[in-house]
CSV table of N, CA, C and O in Angstrom, one decimal:
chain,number,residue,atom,x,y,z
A,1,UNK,N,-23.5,-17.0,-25.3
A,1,UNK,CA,-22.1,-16.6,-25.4
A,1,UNK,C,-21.4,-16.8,-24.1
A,1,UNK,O,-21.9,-16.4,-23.0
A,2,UNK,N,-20.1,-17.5,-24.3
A,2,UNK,CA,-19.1,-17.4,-23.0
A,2,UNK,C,-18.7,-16.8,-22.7
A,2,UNK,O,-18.3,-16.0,-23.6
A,3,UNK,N,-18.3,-16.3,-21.3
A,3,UNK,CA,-17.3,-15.2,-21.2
A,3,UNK,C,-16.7,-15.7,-20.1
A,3,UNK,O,-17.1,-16.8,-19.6
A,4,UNK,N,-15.6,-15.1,-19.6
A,4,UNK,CA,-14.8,-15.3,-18.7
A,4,UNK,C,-14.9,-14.7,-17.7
A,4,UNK,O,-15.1,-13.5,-17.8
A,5,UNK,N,-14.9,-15.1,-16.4
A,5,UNK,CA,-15.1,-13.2,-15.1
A,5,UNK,C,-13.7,-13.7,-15.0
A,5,UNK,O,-12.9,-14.6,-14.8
A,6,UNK,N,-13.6,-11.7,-15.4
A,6,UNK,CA,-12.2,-11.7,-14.8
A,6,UNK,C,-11.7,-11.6,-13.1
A,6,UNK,O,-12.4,-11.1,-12.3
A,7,UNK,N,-10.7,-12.2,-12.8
A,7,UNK,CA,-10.3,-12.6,-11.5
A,7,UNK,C,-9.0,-11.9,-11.4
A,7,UNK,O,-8.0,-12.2,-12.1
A,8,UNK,N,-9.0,-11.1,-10.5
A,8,UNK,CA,-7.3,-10.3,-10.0
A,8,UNK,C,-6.4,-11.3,-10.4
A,8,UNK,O,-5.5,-11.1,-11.1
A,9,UNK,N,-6.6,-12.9,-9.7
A,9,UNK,CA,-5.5,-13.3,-10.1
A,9,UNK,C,-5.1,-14.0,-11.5
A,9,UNK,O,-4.1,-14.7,-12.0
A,10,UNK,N,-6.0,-13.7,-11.8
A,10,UNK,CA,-5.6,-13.8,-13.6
A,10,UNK,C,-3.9,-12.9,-14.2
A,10,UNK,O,-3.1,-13.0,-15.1
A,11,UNK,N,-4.0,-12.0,-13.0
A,11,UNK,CA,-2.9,-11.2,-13.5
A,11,UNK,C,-1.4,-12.1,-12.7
A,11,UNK,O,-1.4,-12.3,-11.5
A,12,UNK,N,-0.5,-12.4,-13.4
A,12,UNK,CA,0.5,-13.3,-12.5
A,12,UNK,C,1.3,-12.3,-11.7
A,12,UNK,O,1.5,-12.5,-10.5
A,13,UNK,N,1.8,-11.3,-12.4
A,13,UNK,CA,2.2,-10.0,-11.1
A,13,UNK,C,1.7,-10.2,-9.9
A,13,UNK,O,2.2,-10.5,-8.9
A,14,UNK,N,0.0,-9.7,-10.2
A,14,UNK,CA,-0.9,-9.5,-9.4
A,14,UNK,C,-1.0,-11.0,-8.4
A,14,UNK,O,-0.9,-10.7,-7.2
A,15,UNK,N,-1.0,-11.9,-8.5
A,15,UNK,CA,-0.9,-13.3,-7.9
A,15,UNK,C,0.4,-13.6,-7.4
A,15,UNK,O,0.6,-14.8,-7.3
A,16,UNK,N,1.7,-12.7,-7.0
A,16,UNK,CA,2.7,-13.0,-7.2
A,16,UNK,C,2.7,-11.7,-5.5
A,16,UNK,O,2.9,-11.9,-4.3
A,17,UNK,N,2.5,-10.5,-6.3
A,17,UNK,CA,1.9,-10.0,-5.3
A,17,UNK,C,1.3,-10.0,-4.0
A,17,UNK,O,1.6,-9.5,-2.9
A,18,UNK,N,0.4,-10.9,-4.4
A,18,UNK,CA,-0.7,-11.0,-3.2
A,18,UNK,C,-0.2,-12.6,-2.0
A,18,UNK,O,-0.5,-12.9,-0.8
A,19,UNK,N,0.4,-13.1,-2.9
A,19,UNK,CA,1.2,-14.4,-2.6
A,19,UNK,C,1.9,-14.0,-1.4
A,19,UNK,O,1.9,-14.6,-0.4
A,20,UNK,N,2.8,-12.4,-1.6
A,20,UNK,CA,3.9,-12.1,-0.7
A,20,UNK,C,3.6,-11.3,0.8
A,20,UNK,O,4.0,-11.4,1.9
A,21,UNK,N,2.5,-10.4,-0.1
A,21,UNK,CA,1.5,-9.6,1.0
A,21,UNK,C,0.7,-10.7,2.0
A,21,UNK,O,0.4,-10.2,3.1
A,22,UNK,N,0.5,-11.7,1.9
A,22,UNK,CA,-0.3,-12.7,2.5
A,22,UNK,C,0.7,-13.5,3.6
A,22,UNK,O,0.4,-13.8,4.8
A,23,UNK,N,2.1,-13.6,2.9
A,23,UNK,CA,2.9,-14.6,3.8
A,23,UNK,C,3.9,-13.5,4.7
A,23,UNK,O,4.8,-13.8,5.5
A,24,UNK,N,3.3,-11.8,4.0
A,24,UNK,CA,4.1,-10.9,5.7
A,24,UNK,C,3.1,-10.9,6.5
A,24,UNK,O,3.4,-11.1,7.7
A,25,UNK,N,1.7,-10.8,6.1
A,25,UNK,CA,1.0,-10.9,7.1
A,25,UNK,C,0.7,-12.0,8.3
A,25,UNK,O,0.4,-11.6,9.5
A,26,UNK,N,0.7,-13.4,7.8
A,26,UNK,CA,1.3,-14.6,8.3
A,26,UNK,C,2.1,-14.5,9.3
A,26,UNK,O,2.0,-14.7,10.5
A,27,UNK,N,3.2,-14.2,8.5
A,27,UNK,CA,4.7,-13.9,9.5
A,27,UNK,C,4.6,-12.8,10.6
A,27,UNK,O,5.1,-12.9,11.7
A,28,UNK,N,3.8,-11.5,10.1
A,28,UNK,CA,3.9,-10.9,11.1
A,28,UNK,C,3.1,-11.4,12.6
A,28,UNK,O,3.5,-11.5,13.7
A,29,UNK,N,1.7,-11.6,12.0
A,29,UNK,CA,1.1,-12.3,13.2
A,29,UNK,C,1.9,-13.4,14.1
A,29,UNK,O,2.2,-13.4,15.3
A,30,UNK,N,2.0,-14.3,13.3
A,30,UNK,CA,3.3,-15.5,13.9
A,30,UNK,C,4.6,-14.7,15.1
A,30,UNK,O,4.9,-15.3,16.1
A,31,UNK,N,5.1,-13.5,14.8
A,31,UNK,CA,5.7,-13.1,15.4
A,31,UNK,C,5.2,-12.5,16.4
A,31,UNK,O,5.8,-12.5,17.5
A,32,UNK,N,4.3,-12.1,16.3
A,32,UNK,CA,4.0,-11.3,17.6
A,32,UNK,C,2.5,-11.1,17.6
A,32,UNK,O,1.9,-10.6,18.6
B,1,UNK,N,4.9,25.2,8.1
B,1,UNK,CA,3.2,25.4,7.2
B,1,UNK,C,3.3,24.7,6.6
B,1,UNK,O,2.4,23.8,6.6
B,2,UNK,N,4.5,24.5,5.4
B,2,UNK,CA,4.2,23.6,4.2
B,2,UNK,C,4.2,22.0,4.6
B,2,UNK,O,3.6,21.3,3.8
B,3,UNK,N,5.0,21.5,5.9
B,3,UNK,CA,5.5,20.4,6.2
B,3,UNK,C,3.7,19.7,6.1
B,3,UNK,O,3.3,18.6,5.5
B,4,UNK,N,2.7,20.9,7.1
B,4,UNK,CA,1.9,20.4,7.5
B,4,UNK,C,0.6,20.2,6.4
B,4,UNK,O,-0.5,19.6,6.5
B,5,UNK,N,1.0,21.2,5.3
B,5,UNK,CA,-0.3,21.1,4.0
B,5,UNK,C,0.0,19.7,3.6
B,5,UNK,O,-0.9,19.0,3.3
B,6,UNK,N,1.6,19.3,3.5
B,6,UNK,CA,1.5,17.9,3.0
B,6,UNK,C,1.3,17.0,3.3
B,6,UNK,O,0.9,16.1,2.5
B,7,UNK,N,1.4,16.7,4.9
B,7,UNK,CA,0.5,16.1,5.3
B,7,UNK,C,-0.7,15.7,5.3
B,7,UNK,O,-1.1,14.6,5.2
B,8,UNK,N,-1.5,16.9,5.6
B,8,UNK,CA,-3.1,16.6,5.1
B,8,UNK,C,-3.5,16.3,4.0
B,8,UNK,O,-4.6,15.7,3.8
B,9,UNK,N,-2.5,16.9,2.9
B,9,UNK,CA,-2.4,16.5,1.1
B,9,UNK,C,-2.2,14.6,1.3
B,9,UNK,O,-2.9,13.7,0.8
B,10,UNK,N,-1.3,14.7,2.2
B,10,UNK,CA,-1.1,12.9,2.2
B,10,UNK,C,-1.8,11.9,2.7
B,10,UNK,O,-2.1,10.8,2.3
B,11,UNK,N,-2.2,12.5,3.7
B,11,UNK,CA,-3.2,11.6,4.4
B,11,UNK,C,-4.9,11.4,3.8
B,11,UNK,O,-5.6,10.4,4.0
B,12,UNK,N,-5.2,12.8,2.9
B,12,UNK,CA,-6.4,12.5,2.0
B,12,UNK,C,-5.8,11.3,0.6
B,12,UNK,O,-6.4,10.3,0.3
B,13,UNK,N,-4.6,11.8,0.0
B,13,UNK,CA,-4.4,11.0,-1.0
B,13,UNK,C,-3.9,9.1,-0.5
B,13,UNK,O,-3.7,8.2,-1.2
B,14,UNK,N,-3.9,9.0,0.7
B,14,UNK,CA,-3.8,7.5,1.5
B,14,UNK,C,-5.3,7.1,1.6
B,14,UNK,O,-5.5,5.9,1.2
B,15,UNK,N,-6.3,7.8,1.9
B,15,UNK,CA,-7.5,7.9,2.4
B,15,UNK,C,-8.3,7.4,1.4
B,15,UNK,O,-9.1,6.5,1.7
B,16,UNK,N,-8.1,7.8,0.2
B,16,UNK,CA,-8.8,7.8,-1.5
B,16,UNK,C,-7.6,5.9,-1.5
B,16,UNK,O,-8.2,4.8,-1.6
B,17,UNK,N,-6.4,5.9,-1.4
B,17,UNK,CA,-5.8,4.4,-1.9
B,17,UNK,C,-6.2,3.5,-1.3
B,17,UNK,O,-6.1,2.3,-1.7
B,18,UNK,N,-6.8,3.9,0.3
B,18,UNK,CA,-6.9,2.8,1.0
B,18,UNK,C,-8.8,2.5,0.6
B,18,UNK,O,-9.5,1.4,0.8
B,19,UNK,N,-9.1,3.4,0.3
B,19,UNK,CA,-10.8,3.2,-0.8
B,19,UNK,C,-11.0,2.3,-1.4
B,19,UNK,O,-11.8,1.4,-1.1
B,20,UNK,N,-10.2,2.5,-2.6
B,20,UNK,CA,-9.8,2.1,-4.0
B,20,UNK,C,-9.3,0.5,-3.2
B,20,UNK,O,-9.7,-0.2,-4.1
B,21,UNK,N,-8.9,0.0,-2.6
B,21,UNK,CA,-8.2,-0.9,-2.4
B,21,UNK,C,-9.0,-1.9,-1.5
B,21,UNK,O,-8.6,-3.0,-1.5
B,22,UNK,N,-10.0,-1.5,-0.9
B,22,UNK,CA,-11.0,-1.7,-0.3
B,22,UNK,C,-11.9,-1.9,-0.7
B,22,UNK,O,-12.6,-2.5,0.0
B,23,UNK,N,-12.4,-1.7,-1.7
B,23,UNK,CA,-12.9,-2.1,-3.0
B,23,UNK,C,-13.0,-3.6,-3.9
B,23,UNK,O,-14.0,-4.3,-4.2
B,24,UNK,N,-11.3,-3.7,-4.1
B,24,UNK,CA,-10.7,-4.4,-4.9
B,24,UNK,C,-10.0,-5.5,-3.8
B,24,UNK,O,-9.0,-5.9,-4.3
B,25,UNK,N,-10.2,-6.0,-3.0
B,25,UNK,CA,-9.2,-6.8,-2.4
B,25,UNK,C,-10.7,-7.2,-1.1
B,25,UNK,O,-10.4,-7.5,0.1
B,26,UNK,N,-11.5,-7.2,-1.5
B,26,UNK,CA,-12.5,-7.7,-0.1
B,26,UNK,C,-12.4,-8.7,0.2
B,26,UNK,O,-13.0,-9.0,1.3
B,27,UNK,N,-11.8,-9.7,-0.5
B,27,UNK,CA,-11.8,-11.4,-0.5
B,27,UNK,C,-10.4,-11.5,0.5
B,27,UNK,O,-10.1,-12.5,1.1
B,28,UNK,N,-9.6,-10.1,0.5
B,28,UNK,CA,-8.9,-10.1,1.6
B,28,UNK,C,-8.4,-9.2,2.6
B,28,UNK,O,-7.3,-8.8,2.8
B,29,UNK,N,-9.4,-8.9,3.3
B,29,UNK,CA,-9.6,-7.3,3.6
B,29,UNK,C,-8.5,-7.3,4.8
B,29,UNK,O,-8.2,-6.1,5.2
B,30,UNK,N,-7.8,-8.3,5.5
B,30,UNK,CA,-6.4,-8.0,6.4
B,30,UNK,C,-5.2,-7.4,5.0
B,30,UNK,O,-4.3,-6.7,5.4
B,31,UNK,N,-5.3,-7.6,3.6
B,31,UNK,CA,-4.3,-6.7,3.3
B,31,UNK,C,-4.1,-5.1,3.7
B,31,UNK,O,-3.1,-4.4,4.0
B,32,UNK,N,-5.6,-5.0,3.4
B,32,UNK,CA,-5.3,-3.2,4.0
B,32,UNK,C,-5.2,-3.3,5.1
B,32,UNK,O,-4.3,-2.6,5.4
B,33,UNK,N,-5.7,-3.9,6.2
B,33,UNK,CA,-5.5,-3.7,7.2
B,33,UNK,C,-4.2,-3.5,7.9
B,33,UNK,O,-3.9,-2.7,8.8
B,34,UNK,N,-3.3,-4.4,7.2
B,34,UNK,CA,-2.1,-4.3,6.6
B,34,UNK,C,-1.1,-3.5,6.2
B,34,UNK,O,-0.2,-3.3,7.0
B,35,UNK,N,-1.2,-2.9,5.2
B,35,UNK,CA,-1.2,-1.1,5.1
B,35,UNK,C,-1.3,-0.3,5.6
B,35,UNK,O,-0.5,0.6,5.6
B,36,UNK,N,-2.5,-0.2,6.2
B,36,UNK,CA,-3.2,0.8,7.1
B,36,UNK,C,-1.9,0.5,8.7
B,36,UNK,O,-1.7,1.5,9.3
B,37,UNK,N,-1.4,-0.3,9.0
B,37,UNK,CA,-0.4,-0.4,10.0
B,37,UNK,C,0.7,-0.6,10.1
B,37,UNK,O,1.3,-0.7,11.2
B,38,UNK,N,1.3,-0.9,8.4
B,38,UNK,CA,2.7,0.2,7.8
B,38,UNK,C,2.4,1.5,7.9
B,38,UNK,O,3.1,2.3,8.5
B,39,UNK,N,1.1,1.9,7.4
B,39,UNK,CA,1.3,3.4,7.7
B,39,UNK,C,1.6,4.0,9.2
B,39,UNK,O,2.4,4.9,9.6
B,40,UNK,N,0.7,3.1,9.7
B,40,UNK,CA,0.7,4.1,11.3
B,40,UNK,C,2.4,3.4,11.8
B,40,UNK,O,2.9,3.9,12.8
B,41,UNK,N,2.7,2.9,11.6
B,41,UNK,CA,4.4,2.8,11.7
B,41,UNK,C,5.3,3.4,11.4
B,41,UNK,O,6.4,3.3,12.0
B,42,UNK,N,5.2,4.4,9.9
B,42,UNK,CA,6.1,5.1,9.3
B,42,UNK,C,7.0,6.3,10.3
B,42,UNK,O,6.8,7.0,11.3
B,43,UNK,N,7.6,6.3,9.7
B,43,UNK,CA,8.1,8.0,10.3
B,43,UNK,C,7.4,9.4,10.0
B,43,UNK,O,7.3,9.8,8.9
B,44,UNK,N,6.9,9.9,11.0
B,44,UNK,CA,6.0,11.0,10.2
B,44,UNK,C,6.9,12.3,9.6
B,44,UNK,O,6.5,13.4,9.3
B,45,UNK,N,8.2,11.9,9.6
B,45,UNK,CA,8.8,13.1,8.1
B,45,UNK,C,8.6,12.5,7.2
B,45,UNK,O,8.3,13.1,6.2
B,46,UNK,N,8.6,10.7,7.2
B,46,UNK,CA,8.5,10.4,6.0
B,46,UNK,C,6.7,10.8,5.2
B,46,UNK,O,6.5,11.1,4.1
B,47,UNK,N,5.8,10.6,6.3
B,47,UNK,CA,4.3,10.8,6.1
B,47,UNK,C,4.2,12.3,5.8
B,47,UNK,O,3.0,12.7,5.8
B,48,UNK,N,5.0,13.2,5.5
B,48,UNK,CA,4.9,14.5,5.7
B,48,UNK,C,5.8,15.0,4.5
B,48,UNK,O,6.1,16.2,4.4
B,49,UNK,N,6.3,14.0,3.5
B,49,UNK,CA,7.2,14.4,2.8
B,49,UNK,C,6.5,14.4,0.9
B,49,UNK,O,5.6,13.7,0.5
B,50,UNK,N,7.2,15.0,0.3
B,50,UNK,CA,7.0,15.0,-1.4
B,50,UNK,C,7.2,13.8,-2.1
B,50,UNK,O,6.5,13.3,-2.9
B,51,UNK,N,8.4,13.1,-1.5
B,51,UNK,CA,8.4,12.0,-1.7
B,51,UNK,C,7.5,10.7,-1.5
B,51,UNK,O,7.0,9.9,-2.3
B,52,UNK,N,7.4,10.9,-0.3
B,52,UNK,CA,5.8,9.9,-0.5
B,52,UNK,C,4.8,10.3,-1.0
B,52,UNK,O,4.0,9.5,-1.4
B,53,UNK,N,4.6,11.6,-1.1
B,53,UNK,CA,3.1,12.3,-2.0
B,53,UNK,C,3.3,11.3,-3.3
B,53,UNK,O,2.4,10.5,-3.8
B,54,UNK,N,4.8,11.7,-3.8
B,54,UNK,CA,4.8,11.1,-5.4
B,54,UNK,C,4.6,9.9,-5.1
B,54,UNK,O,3.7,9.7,-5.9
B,55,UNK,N,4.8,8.7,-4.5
B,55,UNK,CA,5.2,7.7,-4.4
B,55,UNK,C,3.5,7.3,-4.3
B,55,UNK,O,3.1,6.6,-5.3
B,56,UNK,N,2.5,7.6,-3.4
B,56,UNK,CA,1.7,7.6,-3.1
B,56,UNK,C,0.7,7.9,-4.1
B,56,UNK,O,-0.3,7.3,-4.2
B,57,UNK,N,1.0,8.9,-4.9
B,57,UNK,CA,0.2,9.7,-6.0
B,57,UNK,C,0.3,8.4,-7.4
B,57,UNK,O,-0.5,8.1,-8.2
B,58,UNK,N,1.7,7.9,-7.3
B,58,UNK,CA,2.1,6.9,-8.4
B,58,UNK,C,1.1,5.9,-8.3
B,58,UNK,O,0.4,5.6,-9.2
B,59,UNK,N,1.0,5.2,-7.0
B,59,UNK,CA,0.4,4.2,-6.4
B,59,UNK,C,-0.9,4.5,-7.0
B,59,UNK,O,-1.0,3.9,-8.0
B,60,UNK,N,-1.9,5.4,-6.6
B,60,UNK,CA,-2.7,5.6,-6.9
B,60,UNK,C,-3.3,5.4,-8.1
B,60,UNK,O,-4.0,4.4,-8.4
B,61,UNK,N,-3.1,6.3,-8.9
B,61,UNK,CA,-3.1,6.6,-10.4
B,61,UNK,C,-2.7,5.3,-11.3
B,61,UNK,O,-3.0,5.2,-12.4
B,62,UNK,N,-1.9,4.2,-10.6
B,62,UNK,CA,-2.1,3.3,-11.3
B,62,UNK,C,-3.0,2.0,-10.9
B,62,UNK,O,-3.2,1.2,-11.8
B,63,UNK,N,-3.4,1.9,-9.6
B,63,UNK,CA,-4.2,1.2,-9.0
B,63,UNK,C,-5.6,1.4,-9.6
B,63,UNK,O,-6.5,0.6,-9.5
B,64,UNK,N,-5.6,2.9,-10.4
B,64,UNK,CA,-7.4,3.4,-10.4
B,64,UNK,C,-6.6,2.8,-11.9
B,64,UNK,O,-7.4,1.9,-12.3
B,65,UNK,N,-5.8,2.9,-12.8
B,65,UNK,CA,-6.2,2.6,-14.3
B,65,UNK,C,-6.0,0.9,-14.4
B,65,UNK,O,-6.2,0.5,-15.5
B,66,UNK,N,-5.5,-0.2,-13.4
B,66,UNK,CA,-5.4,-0.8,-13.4
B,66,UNK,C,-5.9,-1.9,-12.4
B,66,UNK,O,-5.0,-2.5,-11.8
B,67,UNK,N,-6.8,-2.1,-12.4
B,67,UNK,CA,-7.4,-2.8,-11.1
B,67,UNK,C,-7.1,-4.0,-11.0
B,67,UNK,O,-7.3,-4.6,-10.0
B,68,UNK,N,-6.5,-4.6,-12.3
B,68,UNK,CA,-6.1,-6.1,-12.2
B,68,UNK,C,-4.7,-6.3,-11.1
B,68,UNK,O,-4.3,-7.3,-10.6
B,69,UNK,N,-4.5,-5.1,-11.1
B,69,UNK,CA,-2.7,-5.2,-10.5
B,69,UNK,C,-3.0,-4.5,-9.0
B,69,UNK,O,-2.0,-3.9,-8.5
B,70,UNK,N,-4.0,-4.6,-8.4
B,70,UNK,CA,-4.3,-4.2,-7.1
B,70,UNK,C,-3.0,-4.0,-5.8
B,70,UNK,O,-2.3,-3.1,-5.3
B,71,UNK,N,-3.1,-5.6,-5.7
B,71,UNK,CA,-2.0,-6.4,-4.9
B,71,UNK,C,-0.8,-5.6,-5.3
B,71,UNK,O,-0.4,-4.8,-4.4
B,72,UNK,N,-0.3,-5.6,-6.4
B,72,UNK,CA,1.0,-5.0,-7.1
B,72,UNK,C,1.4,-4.0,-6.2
B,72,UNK,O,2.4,-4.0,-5.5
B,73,UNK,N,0.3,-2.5,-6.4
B,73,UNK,CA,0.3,-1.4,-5.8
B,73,UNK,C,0.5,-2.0,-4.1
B,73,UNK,O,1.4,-2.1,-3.4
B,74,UNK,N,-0.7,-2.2,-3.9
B,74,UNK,CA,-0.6,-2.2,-2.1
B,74,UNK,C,0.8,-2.9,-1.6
B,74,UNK,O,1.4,-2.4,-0.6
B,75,UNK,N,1.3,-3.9,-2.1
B,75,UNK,CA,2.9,-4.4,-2.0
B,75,UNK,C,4.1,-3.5,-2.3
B,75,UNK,O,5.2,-3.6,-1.9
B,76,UNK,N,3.6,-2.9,-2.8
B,76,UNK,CA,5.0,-1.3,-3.5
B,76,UNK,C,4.9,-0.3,-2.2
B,76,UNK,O,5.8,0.2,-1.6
B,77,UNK,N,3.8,-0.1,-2.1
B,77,UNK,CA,3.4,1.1,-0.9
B,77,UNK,C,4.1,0.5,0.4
B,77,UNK,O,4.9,1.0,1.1
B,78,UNK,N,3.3,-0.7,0.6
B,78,UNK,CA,3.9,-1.5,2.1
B,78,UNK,C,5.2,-1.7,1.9
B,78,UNK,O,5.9,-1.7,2.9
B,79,UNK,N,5.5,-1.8,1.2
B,79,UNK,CA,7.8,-1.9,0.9
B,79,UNK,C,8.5,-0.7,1.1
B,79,UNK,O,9.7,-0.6,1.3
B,80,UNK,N,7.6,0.2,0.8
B,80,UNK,CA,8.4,1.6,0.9
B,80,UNK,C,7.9,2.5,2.1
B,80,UNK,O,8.4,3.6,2.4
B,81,UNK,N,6.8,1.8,2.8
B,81,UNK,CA,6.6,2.3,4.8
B,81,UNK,C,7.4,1.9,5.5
B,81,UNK,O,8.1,2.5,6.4
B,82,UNK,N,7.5,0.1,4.8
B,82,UNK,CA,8.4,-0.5,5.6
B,82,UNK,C,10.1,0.2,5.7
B,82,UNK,O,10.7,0.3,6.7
B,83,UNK,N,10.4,0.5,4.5
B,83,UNK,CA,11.3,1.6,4.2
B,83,UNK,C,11.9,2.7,5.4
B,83,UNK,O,13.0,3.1,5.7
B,84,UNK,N,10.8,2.9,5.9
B,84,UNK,CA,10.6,4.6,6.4
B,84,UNK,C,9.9,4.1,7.5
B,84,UNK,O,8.9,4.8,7.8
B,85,UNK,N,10.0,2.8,8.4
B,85,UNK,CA,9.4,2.9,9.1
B,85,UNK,C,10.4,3.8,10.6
B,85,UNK,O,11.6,4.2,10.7
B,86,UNK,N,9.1,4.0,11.4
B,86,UNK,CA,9.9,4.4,12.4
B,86,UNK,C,10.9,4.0,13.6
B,86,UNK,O,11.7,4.6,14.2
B,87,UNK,N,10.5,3.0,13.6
B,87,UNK,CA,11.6,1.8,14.2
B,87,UNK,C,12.9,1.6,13.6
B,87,UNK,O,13.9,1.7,14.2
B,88,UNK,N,12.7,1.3,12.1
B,88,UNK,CA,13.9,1.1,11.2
B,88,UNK,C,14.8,2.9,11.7
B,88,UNK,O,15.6,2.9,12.6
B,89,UNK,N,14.4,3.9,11.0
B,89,UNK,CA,14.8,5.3,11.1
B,89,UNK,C,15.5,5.2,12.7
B,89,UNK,O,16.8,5.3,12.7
B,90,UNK,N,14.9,5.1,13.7
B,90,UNK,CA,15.9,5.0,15.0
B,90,UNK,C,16.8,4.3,15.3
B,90,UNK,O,17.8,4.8,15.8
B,91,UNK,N,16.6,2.4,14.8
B,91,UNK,CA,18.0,1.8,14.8
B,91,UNK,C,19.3,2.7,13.7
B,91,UNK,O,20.5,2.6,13.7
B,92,UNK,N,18.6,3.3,13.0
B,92,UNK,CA,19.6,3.8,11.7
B,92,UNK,C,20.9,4.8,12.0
B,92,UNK,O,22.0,4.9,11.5
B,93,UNK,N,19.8,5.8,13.1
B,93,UNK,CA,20.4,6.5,14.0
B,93,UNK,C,21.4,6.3,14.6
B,93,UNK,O,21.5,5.3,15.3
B,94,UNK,N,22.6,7.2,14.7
B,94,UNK,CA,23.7,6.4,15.4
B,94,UNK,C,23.5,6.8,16.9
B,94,UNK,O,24.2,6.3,17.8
């Protein structure tokens, strides 16, 4: 039987999310 | 008295989100770290207030029934420190 592992970013919110959280953190480092 | 029960009410219910999130996000553990320094930036009326209890308590409660939406929560929380942070609160000041 197949199954799938679910992955956080299976959720597109959740991937949309983490997309934004990722590029303040980016930016914040970048800045200072 | 009460400023300060909420407080410690807030900082255990931060304590339990930043758990739960630590958990669920290890593949990227600078997000909490993340969090963790919106928080220590906030304003501490705002860290001391009902409002963030609920706001925090919200966060919570849906992070634990919904683990798919991890990121979601920790992104709503860091938007609303950022909110309240304490730098923002002083420029605001006249």
């Amino acid at each position: 039987e197949s199954f799938k592992m679910v992955d956080d970013d299976d959720d597109p919110e959740n991937r949309i999310a983490k997309k934004m959280l990722l590029a303040q953190i980016k930016a914040n480092y970048s800045s200072g | 008295k009460e400023g300060y029960v909420l407080k410690a009410e807030n900082e255990k219910l931060f304590g339990e989100f930043v758990e739960h999130c630590k958990t669920h996000t290890q593949d990227h553990p600078e997000v909490v770290a993340f969090l963790q320094m919106k928080y220590s930036k906030a304003s501490p009326d705002y860290l001391s207030s009902v409002e963030f209890r609920n706001a925090l308590g919200r966060c919570l409660t849906r992070a634990q029934a919904n683990t798919a939406k991890t990121f979601v929560y920790i992104n709503e929380l860091c938007t609303v420190l950022k909110q309240h942070s304490a730098k923002r609160r002083a420029l605001i000041q006249p």
